[in-house]
């Protein structure tokens, strides 16, 4: 396993629309830079699987392609970070998705004496729909099987989540890579960007 650049702490937000490859590419970044992966979508799906109160609440939003309320999402994320101290760095996948989530993350990292960089995967809407519908054939994810729900997820991303990239860009902490092409090509583009941070 390789370790992060100069053994310094590295925190990344892997950003992009639904189906852009955040989960796929997180695995390679985790391996190369020895990061702790936090996916709020996976956390919610695990709560749904466990039929918890939080899972029931999350499901009512996720199945429509809407965002789970900030308050719930932020407190779940904070707990996950607190439960995993002393890691080499975090990769945030699917979080933050709103500017209040971004501000909460920055405050939390600041208290830990750390900061974060955002890297966005750029993928066109048609390719997103194609990937998600394809995955929906086997994934069992309710939000991947209905094209209206997929379109709503893409719209919610445009309305609520793109401002997060603008927020980090205004702080000089955002970069992007082309997210279309073979998985390995996208991985190499990401490595080049992360190595230059
Ligand atoms: P979440 O689980 O985060 O889903 P998402 O953002 O919609 O993203 P996906 O997991 O669908 O896609 P991805 O970008 O990870 O791509 P992947 O690698 O899987 O969120 C789900 C829901 O939870 C939200 O809608 C919301 O309700 C709730 N939620 C989560 N976080 C929240 C938050 N912070 N605040 C509020 N609510 C929140 O790839 C997709 C497919 O494409 C795969 O089949 C993959 O094999 C394929 N693929 C990947 N790369 C390529 C490539 N280069 N070429 C061809 N195919 C590819």
Coordinates of N, CA and C and ligand atoms in Angstrom, one line a residue:
X1 N 0.8 -1.2 0.0 CA 0.0 0.0 0.0 C 0.9 1.3 0.0
X2 N 0.5 2.2 -0.8 CA 1.2 3.5 -0.9 C 0.7 4.4 0.2
X3 N 1.5 5.4 0.6 CA 1.0 6.3 1.6 C 0.9 7.7 1.0
X4 N 0.3 8.6 1.7 CA 0.0 9.9 1.1 C 1.2 10.7 1.0
X5 N 1.1 11.7 0.1 CA 2.2 12.6 -0.2 C 2.9 13.1 1.0
X6 N 4.2 12.9 1.1 CA 5.0 13.4 2.2 C 4.5 13.0 3.6
X7 N 3.7 11.9 3.6 CA 3.1 11.5 4.9 C 2.3 12.5 5.6
X8 N 1.8 13.6 4.8 CA 1.0 14.6 5.5 C -0.4 14.2 5.4
X9 N -1.2 14.8 6.2 CA -2.7 14.4 6.2 C -3.3 15.0 5.0
X10 N -4.2 14.2 4.4 CA -4.9 14.7 3.2 C -6.4 14.4 3.3
X11 N -7.2 15.4 3.2 CA -8.6 15.2 3.2 C -9.2 15.6 1.9
X12 N -10.0 14.8 1.3 CA -10.6 15.0 0.0 C -12.1 14.9 0.0
X13 N -12.8 15.8 -0.7 CA -14.2 15.6 -1.0 C -14.2 15.2 -2.5
X14 N -14.6 13.9 -2.7 CA -14.8 13.5 -4.1 C -16.2 13.8 -4.5
X15 N -16.3 14.8 -5.4 CA -17.6 15.5 -5.7 C -18.0 15.2 -7.1
X16 N -19.3 15.2 -7.3 CA -19.9 15.0 -8.6 C -21.3 14.5 -8.6
X17 N -22.0 14.6 -9.7 CA -23.4 14.2 -9.7 C -23.6 12.7 -9.5
X18 N -24.9 12.3 -9.3 CA -25.1 10.9 -9.1 C -24.7 10.1 -10.3
X19 N -23.9 9.0 -10.1 CA -23.4 8.2 -11.2 C -22.1 8.6 -11.8
X20 N -21.5 9.7 -11.2 CA -20.3 10.2 -11.8 C -19.1 9.3 -11.5
X21 N -19.2 8.4 -10.6 CA -18.1 7.5 -10.3 C -17.4 7.8 -8.9
X22 N -18.1 8.5 -8.0 CA -17.5 8.8 -6.7 C -17.1 7.5 -6.0
X23 N -18.1 6.6 -5.9 CA -17.9 5.4 -5.1 C -16.8 4.5 -5.8
X24 N -16.9 4.4 -7.1 CA -15.9 3.6 -7.9 C -14.5 4.1 -7.6
X25 N -14.3 5.4 -7.8 CA -13.0 6.0 -7.7 C -12.5 6.2 -6.3
X26 N -13.4 6.2 -5.3 CA -13.0 6.3 -3.9 C -12.1 5.1 -3.6
X27 N -12.5 3.9 -4.0 CA -11.7 2.7 -3.7 C -10.3 2.9 -4.1
X28 N -10.0 3.4 -5.3 CA -8.6 3.6 -5.7 C -7.9 4.7 -5.0
X29 N -8.6 5.7 -4.6 CA -7.9 6.8 -3.8 C -7.6 6.3 -2.4
X30 N -8.6 5.6 -1.8 CA -8.3 5.0 -0.5 C -7.1 4.2 -0.5
X31 N -6.9 3.3 -1.5 CA -5.8 2.4 -1.6 C -4.5 3.2 -1.8
X32 N -4.5 4.2 -2.7 CA -3.2 4.9 -3.0 C -2.8 5.8 -1.9
X33 N -3.8 6.5 -1.3 CA -3.4 7.6 -0.3 C -3.7 7.2 1.2
X34 N -4.2 5.9 1.3 CA -4.4 5.4 2.7 C -5.5 6.3 3.4
X35 N -6.6 6.5 2.8 CA -7.6 7.4 3.4 C -8.7 6.6 4.0
X36 N -9.5 7.2 4.9 CA -10.6 6.6 5.5 C -11.9 7.0 4.7
X37 N -12.6 6.1 4.1 CA -13.7 6.4 3.2 C -15.0 6.6 3.9
X38 N -15.6 7.8 3.7 CA -16.9 8.0 4.4 C -17.9 8.4 3.3
X39 N -18.9 7.5 3.0 CA -19.9 7.7 2.1 C -21.3 7.8 2.8
X40 N -21.8 9.0 2.8 CA -23.1 9.2 3.5 C -24.2 8.4 2.9
X41 N -24.2 8.2 1.6 CA -25.2 7.3 0.9 C -25.1 5.9 1.5
X42 N -23.8 5.4 1.6 CA -23.7 4.0 2.1 C -24.1 3.9 3.6
X43 N -23.8 5.0 4.3 CA -24.2 5.0 5.7 C -25.8 4.9 5.8
X44 N -26.4 5.7 5.0 CA -27.9 5.7 5.0 C -28.4 4.3 4.6
X45 N -27.8 3.8 3.6 CA -28.3 2.4 3.1 C -28.1 1.4 4.2
X46 N -27.0 1.5 5.0 CA -26.8 0.6 6.0 C -27.9 0.7 7.1
X47 N -28.2 2.0 7.4 CA -29.3 2.2 8.4 C -30.7 1.7 7.9
X48 N -30.9 1.8 6.6 CA -32.1 1.3 6.0 C -32.1 -0.2 6.1
X49 N -31.0 -0.9 5.8 CA -30.8 -2.3 6.0 C -31.1 -2.8 7.4
X50 N -30.7 -2.0 8.4 CA -30.9 -2.3 9.8 C -32.3 -1.9 10.3
X51 N -33.1 -1.3 9.4 CA -34.4 -0.9 9.8 C -34.5 0.0 11.0
X52 N -33.5 0.9 11.1 CA -33.4 1.8 12.2 C -34.3 3.0 11.9
X53 N -34.5 3.8 13.0 CA -35.4 5.0 12.9 C -34.8 5.9 11.8
X54 N -33.4 6.1 11.9 CA -32.7 7.0 10.9 C -32.9 6.4 9.5
X55 N -32.8 5.1 9.4 CA -33.0 4.4 8.1 C -34.4 4.7 7.5
X56 N -35.4 4.6 8.3 CA -36.7 4.8 7.8 C -36.9 6.3 7.4
X57 N -36.3 7.2 8.1 CA -36.4 8.6 7.7 C -35.7 8.8 6.4
X58 N -34.4 8.3 6.3 CA -33.6 8.5 5.1 C -34.3 7.9 3.9
X59 N -34.9 6.7 4.1 CA -35.5 6.1 2.9 C -36.6 6.9 2.3
X60 N -37.4 7.6 3.1 CA -38.5 8.4 2.6 C -38.0 9.5 1.7
X61 N -36.8 10.0 1.9 CA -36.2 11.0 1.0 C -35.4 10.4 -0.2
X62 N -34.6 9.3 0.1 CA -33.8 8.7 -0.9 C -34.6 8.1 -2.1
X63 N -35.7 7.5 -1.7 CA -36.5 6.8 -2.8 C -37.1 7.8 -3.7
X64 N -37.2 9.1 -3.3 CA -37.7 10.1 -4.2 C -36.6 10.9 -4.9
X65 N -35.3 10.6 -4.5 CA -34.2 11.4 -5.1 C -34.0 12.7 -4.4
X66 N -34.6 12.9 -3.2 CA -34.4 14.1 -2.5 C -33.3 14.0 -1.4
X67 N -32.8 15.1 -0.9 CA -31.8 15.1 0.1 C -32.3 14.8 1.4
X68 N -31.6 14.0 2.2 CA -32.0 13.9 3.6 C -31.7 15.2 4.3
X69 N -32.5 15.6 5.3 CA -32.3 17.0 5.9 C -30.8 17.1 6.5
X70 N -30.3 18.3 6.3 CA -28.9 18.7 6.8 C -28.7 18.2 8.2
X71 N -29.6 18.6 9.1 CA -29.3 18.4 10.5 C -29.0 16.9 10.8
X72 N -29.8 16.0 10.2 CA -29.6 14.6 10.4 C -28.3 14.1 9.8
X73 N -28.0 14.6 8.6 CA -26.9 14.2 7.8 C -25.6 14.6 8.5
X74 N -25.6 15.9 9.0 CA -24.4 16.5 9.6 C -24.0 15.7 10.9
X75 N -25.1 15.5 11.7 CA -24.7 14.8 13.0 C -24.3 13.4 12.7
X76 N -24.8 12.7 11.7 CA -24.3 11.3 11.4 C -22.9 11.4 11.0
X77 N -22.5 12.4 10.1 CA -21.2 12.5 9.6 C -20.2 12.8 10.7
X78 N -20.6 13.7 11.6 CA -19.7 14.1 12.7 C -19.4 12.9 13.6
X79 N -20.4 12.1 13.9 CA -20.2 10.9 14.7 C -19.2 10.0 14.0
X80 N -19.3 9.8 12.7 CA -18.4 8.9 12.0 C -17.0 9.4 12.1
X81 N -16.8 10.7 11.9 CA -15.4 11.2 12.0 C -14.9 11.0 13.4
X82 N -15.7 11.4 14.4 CA -15.3 11.2 15.8 C -14.9 9.8 16.2
X83 N -15.7 8.8 15.6 CA -15.4 7.4 15.9 C -14.2 6.9 15.2
X84 N -13.6 7.7 14.3 CA -12.4 7.2 13.5 C -11.3 8.2 13.6
X85 N -10.7 8.5 14.8 CA -9.6 9.4 15.0 C -8.3 8.8 14.5
X86 N -7.3 9.6 14.3 CA -6.0 9.1 14.0 C -5.8 8.5 12.7
X87 N -6.7 8.8 11.7 CA -6.5 8.2 10.4 C -5.6 9.1 9.6
X88 N -5.1 8.6 8.5 CA -4.2 9.3 7.6 C -4.9 10.5 6.9
X89 N -6.2 10.3 6.7 CA -7.0 11.4 6.1 C -8.4 10.8 5.7
X90 N -9.3 11.6 5.4 CA -10.6 11.2 5.0 C -10.9 11.5 3.5
X91 N -11.7 10.6 2.9 CA -12.3 10.9 1.6 C -13.8 10.9 1.8
X92 N -14.4 12.1 1.6 CA -15.8 12.3 1.7 C -16.5 12.1 0.4
X93 N -17.4 11.1 0.3 CA -18.0 10.7 -0.9 C -19.5 10.9 -0.7
X94 N -20.1 11.9 -1.4 CA -21.5 12.2 -1.3 C -21.8 13.2 -0.2
X95 N -20.8 13.8 0.4 CA -20.9 14.8 1.5 C -19.7 15.8 1.3
X96 N -19.9 17.1 1.4 CA -21.2 17.8 1.6 C -22.0 18.0 0.3
X97 N -23.3 18.0 0.5 CA -24.2 18.2 -0.7 C -25.0 19.5 -0.6
X98 N -24.7 20.3 0.4 CA -25.4 21.6 0.5 C -24.3 22.5 1.1
X99 N -24.5 23.8 1.0 CA -23.5 24.8 1.5 C -23.5 24.7 3.1
X100 N -24.7 24.6 3.8 CA -24.6 24.4 5.2 C -23.8 23.1 5.6
X101 N -23.9 22.0 4.8 CA -23.1 20.9 5.1 C -21.6 21.2 5.0
X102 N -21.3 21.9 3.9 CA -19.8 22.3 3.7 C -19.3 23.2 4.8
X103 N -20.1 24.1 5.3 CA -19.7 25.0 6.4 C -19.5 24.2 7.7
X104 N -20.4 23.2 7.9 CA -20.3 22.4 9.1 C -19.0 21.5 9.0
X105 N -18.7 21.0 7.8 CA -17.5 20.2 7.6 C -16.2 21.0 7.9
X106 N -16.2 22.2 7.3 CA -15.1 23.1 7.5 C -14.8 23.4 8.9
X107 N -15.9 23.7 9.7 CA -15.8 24.0 11.1 C -15.2 22.8 11.8
X108 N -15.7 21.7 11.6 CA -15.3 20.5 12.3 C -13.8 20.2 12.0
X109 N -13.4 20.3 10.7 CA -12.0 20.1 10.4 C -11.1 21.1 10.9
X110 N -11.6 22.4 11.0 CA -10.8 23.5 11.5 C -10.5 23.2 13.0
X111 N -11.5 22.7 13.7 CA -11.3 22.4 15.1 C -10.2 21.3 15.3
X112 N -10.1 20.5 14.2 CA -9.1 19.4 14.3 C -7.7 19.9 13.7
X113 N -7.7 21.2 13.3 CA -6.4 21.7 12.7 C -6.2 21.2 11.3
X114 N -7.3 20.9 10.6 CA -7.2 20.4 9.2 C -8.0 21.1 8.2
X115 N -7.8 20.8 7.0 CA -8.7 21.4 5.9 C -9.0 20.3 4.9
X116 N -9.7 20.7 3.8 CA -10.1 19.7 2.8 C -10.1 20.4 1.4
X117 N -9.8 19.5 0.4 CA -9.9 20.0 -1.0 C -11.0 19.2 -1.7
X118 N -11.6 19.9 -2.6 CA -12.7 19.3 -3.4 C -12.2 18.9 -4.8
X119 N -12.5 17.7 -5.2 CA -12.2 17.3 -6.6 C -13.5 16.8 -7.2
X120 N -13.9 17.5 -8.3 CA -15.1 17.2 -9.0 C -15.0 16.3 -10.2
X121 N -15.8 15.3 -10.3 CA -15.9 14.5 -11.5 C -16.9 15.1 -12.5
X122 N -16.5 15.5 -13.7 CA -17.5 16.0 -14.6 C -18.0 14.9 -15.6
X123 N -19.3 14.7 -15.5 CA -19.9 13.7 -16.4 C -21.2 14.3 -16.9
X124 N -21.5 14.1 -18.2 CA -22.7 14.7 -18.8 C -24.0 13.9 -18.4
X125 N -25.1 14.6 -18.4 CA -26.4 14.0 -17.9 C -26.8 12.7 -18.6
X126 N -26.6 12.6 -19.9 CA -27.0 11.4 -20.6 C -26.2 10.2 -20.2
X127 N -24.9 10.4 -20.0 CA -24.0 9.3 -19.5 C -24.4 8.9 -18.0
X128 N -24.8 9.9 -17.2 CA -25.2 9.6 -15.8 C -26.5 8.7 -15.9
X129 N -27.4 9.1 -16.7 CA -28.7 8.3 -16.8 C -28.4 6.9 -17.3
X130 N -27.5 6.8 -18.3 CA -27.2 5.5 -18.8 C -26.5 4.6 -17.7
X131 N -25.6 5.2 -17.0 CA -24.9 4.4 -16.0 C -25.8 3.9 -14.8
X132 N -26.7 4.9 -14.4 CA -27.6 4.6 -13.3 C -28.6 3.6 -13.6
X133 N -29.2 3.7 -14.8 CA -30.2 2.8 -15.3 C -29.6 1.4 -15.4
X134 N -28.4 1.4 -16.0 CA -27.7 0.1 -16.1 C -27.5 -0.6 -14.8
X135 N -27.0 0.2 -13.8 CA -26.8 -0.3 -12.5 C -28.1 -0.8 -11.8
X136 N -29.1 0.0 -12.1 CA -30.4 -0.3 -11.5 C -31.0 -1.7 -11.9
X137 N -30.5 -2.3 -13.0 CA -30.9 -3.6 -13.4 C -30.5 -4.7 -12.4
X138 N -29.4 -4.4 -11.6 CA -28.9 -5.4 -10.7 C -28.7 -4.9 -9.3
X139 N -28.7 -3.6 -9.1 CA -28.2 -3.1 -7.7 C -29.3 -3.2 -6.7
X140 N -30.5 -3.3 -7.0 CA -31.6 -3.3 -6.0 C -31.8 -1.9 -5.4
X141 N -31.1 -0.9 -5.9 CA -31.3 0.5 -5.4 C -32.6 1.1 -6.0
X142 N -33.6 1.4 -5.1 CA -34.8 1.9 -5.6 C -34.6 3.2 -6.4
X143 N -33.6 4.0 -6.0 CA -33.4 5.3 -6.7 C -32.7 5.1 -8.1
X144 N -32.3 3.9 -8.5 CA -31.7 3.7 -9.8 C -32.6 3.1 -10.8
X145 N -33.8 2.8 -10.4 CA -34.7 2.0 -11.4 C -35.7 2.9 -12.1
X146 N -36.0 4.1 -11.6 CA -37.0 4.9 -12.2 C -36.4 6.2 -12.8
X147 N -36.6 6.4 -14.1 CA -35.9 7.5 -14.7 C -36.3 8.9 -14.2
X148 N -37.6 9.0 -13.7 CA -38.0 10.3 -13.1 C -37.2 10.5 -11.8
X149 N -37.0 9.5 -11.0 CA -36.2 9.6 -9.8 C -34.7 10.0 -10.1
X150 N -34.2 9.4 -11.1 CA -32.8 9.7 -11.6 C -32.7 11.2 -12.0
X151 N -33.7 11.6 -12.8 CA -33.7 13.0 -13.3 C -33.9 13.9 -12.1
X152 N -34.6 13.5 -11.1 CA -34.8 14.4 -9.9 C -33.4 14.5 -9.2
X153 N -32.7 13.4 -9.0 CA -31.4 13.4 -8.4 C -30.5 14.3 -9.1
X154 N -30.5 14.3 -10.4 CA -29.6 15.2 -11.2 C -30.0 16.6 -11.0
X155 N -31.3 16.9 -11.0 CA -31.8 18.3 -10.8 C -31.5 18.8 -9.4
X156 N -31.6 17.9 -8.4 CA -31.3 18.3 -7.0 C -29.8 18.6 -6.9
X157 N -29.0 17.8 -7.6 CA -27.6 18.1 -7.6 C -27.3 19.5 -8.2
X158 N -28.0 19.8 -9.3 CA -27.8 21.2 -9.9 C -28.2 22.3 -9.0
X159 N -29.4 22.1 -8.4 CA -29.9 23.2 -7.6 C -29.2 23.3 -6.2
X160 N -29.0 22.2 -5.5 CA -28.5 22.3 -4.1 C -27.0 22.0 -4.0
X161 N -26.5 21.2 -4.9 CA -25.1 20.7 -4.6 C -24.0 21.4 -5.3
X162 N -24.3 21.8 -6.6 CA -23.2 22.6 -7.3 C -22.7 23.8 -6.5
X163 N -23.6 24.5 -5.8 CA -23.1 25.6 -5.0 C -22.0 25.2 -4.0
X164 N -21.9 23.9 -3.7 CA -20.8 23.5 -2.8 C -19.4 23.6 -3.5
X165 N -19.4 23.3 -4.8 CA -18.2 23.4 -5.6 C -17.8 24.9 -5.7
X166 N -18.8 25.7 -5.9 CA -18.6 27.2 -6.0 C -18.0 27.7 -4.7
X167 N -18.5 27.2 -3.6 CA -18.0 27.6 -2.3 C -16.5 27.3 -2.1
X168 N -16.1 26.0 -2.5 CA -14.7 25.6 -2.3 C -13.9 26.4 -3.3
X169 N -14.4 26.6 -4.5 CA -13.6 27.3 -5.6 C -13.3 28.7 -5.1
X170 N -14.3 29.3 -4.4 CA -14.1 30.7 -4.0 C -13.0 30.7 -2.9
X171 N -12.7 29.6 -2.3 CA -11.6 29.5 -1.3 C -10.3 28.9 -1.9
X172 N -10.3 28.8 -3.2 CA -9.1 28.3 -3.9 C -8.9 26.8 -3.6
X173 N -10.0 26.0 -3.3 CA -9.8 24.7 -2.9 C -10.6 23.7 -3.7
X174 N -10.8 24.0 -5.0 CA -11.6 23.1 -5.9 C -10.8 22.8 -7.2
X175 N -10.9 21.6 -7.6 CA -10.3 21.2 -8.9 C -11.3 20.3 -9.6
X176 N -11.1 20.0 -10.9 CA -12.1 19.1 -11.5 C -11.3 18.2 -12.5
X177 N -11.9 17.0 -12.7 CA -11.3 16.1 -13.7 C -12.5 15.6 -14.6
X178 N -12.2 15.3 -15.8 CA -13.1 14.7 -16.8 C -13.4 13.3 -16.3
X179 N -14.7 13.1 -16.0 CA -15.1 11.8 -15.4 C -15.6 10.8 -16.4
X180 N -15.6 11.1 -17.7 CA -16.0 10.1 -18.7 C -14.8 9.5 -19.3
X181 N -15.0 8.2 -19.8 CA -13.8 7.5 -20.3 C -13.7 6.2 -19.5
X182 N -12.7 5.4 -19.8 CA -12.5 4.2 -19.0 C -12.2 4.5 -17.5
X183 N -12.6 3.6 -16.6 CA -12.4 3.8 -15.2 C -11.0 4.1 -14.9
X184 N -10.1 3.3 -15.5 CA -8.6 3.5 -15.2 C -8.1 4.8 -15.6
X185 N -8.6 5.3 -16.8 CA -8.2 6.7 -17.2 C -8.6 7.7 -16.2
X186 N -9.9 7.6 -15.7 CA -10.4 8.6 -14.8 C -9.5 8.5 -13.5
X187 N -9.2 7.3 -13.1 CA -8.4 7.1 -11.9 C -7.0 7.9 -12.1
X188 N -6.4 7.7 -13.2 CA -5.1 8.3 -13.4 C -5.2 9.9 -13.4
X189 N -6.3 10.4 -14.0 CA -6.5 11.8 -14.0 C -6.6 12.3 -12.5
X190 N -7.4 11.5 -11.7 CA -7.6 11.9 -10.3 C -6.2 11.9 -9.6
X191 N -5.4 10.8 -9.8 CA -4.1 10.7 -9.1 C -3.3 12.0 -9.4
X192 N -3.3 12.4 -10.7 CA -2.5 13.5 -11.1 C -2.9 14.8 -10.4
X193 N -4.3 14.9 -10.2 CA -4.8 16.1 -9.6 C -4.4 16.1 -8.1
X194 N -4.6 14.9 -7.4 CA -4.4 14.8 -6.0 C -2.9 15.0 -5.7
X195 N -2.0 14.5 -6.6 CA -0.6 14.6 -6.4 C -0.2 16.1 -6.5
X196 N -1.0 16.9 -7.2 CA -0.6 18.3 -7.4 C -1.1 19.2 -6.3
X197 N -1.9 18.6 -5.3 CA -2.5 19.5 -4.3 C -1.5 20.0 -3.3
Ligands
LIG1 P1 -25.3 8.4 -2.8 O1 -25.2 7.1 -2.3 O2 -24.3 9.4 -2.4 O3 -25.6 8.4 -4.3 P2 -25.3 9.4 -5.5 O4 -24.5 10.6 -5.3 O5 -26.6 9.5 -6.2 O6 -24.2 8.6 -6.3 P3 -24.1 7.1 -6.7 O7 -23.6 6.2 -5.6 O8 -25.3 6.7 -7.4 O9 -23.0 7.4 -7.8 P4 -21.4 7.6 -7.7 O10 -21.0 9.0 -8.1 O11 -20.9 7.1 -6.4 O12 -21.0 6.6 -8.9 P5 -20.6 5.1 -8.8 O13 -19.1 4.9 -8.6 O14 -21.5 4.4 -7.9 O15 -26.7 9.1 -2.3 C1 -27.9 8.5 -2.4 C2 -29.0 9.3 -1.7 O16 -28.7 9.3 -0.3 C3 -29.2 10.7 -2.2 O17 -30.0 10.9 -3.3 C4 -29.8 11.4 -0.9 O18 -31.1 11.1 -0.8 C5 -29.1 10.6 0.2 N1 -27.8 11.3 0.7 C6 -26.6 10.8 0.6 N2 -25.7 11.7 1.0 C7 -26.4 12.8 1.4 C8 -26.1 14.1 2.0 N3 -24.8 14.4 2.2 N4 -27.1 14.9 2.3 C9 -28.4 14.6 2.1 N5 -28.8 13.4 1.5 C10 -27.8 12.5 1.2 O19 -20.9 4.7 -10.3 C11 -22.2 4.6 -10.9 C12 -22.2 3.5 -11.9 O20 -21.4 3.8 -13.0 C13 -21.7 2.2 -11.4 O21 -22.5 1.1 -11.9 C14 -20.3 2.1 -11.9 O22 -19.8 0.8 -12.2 C15 -20.4 2.9 -13.2 N6 -19.2 3.6 -13.6 C16 -18.3 4.3 -12.8 N7 -17.3 4.9 -13.4 C17 -17.6 4.6 -14.8 C18 -16.9 4.9 -16.0 N8 -15.8 5.6 -16.0 N9 -17.4 4.4 -17.1 C19 -18.5 3.7 -17.1 N10 -19.2 3.3 -16.0 C20 -18.7 3.8 -14.8

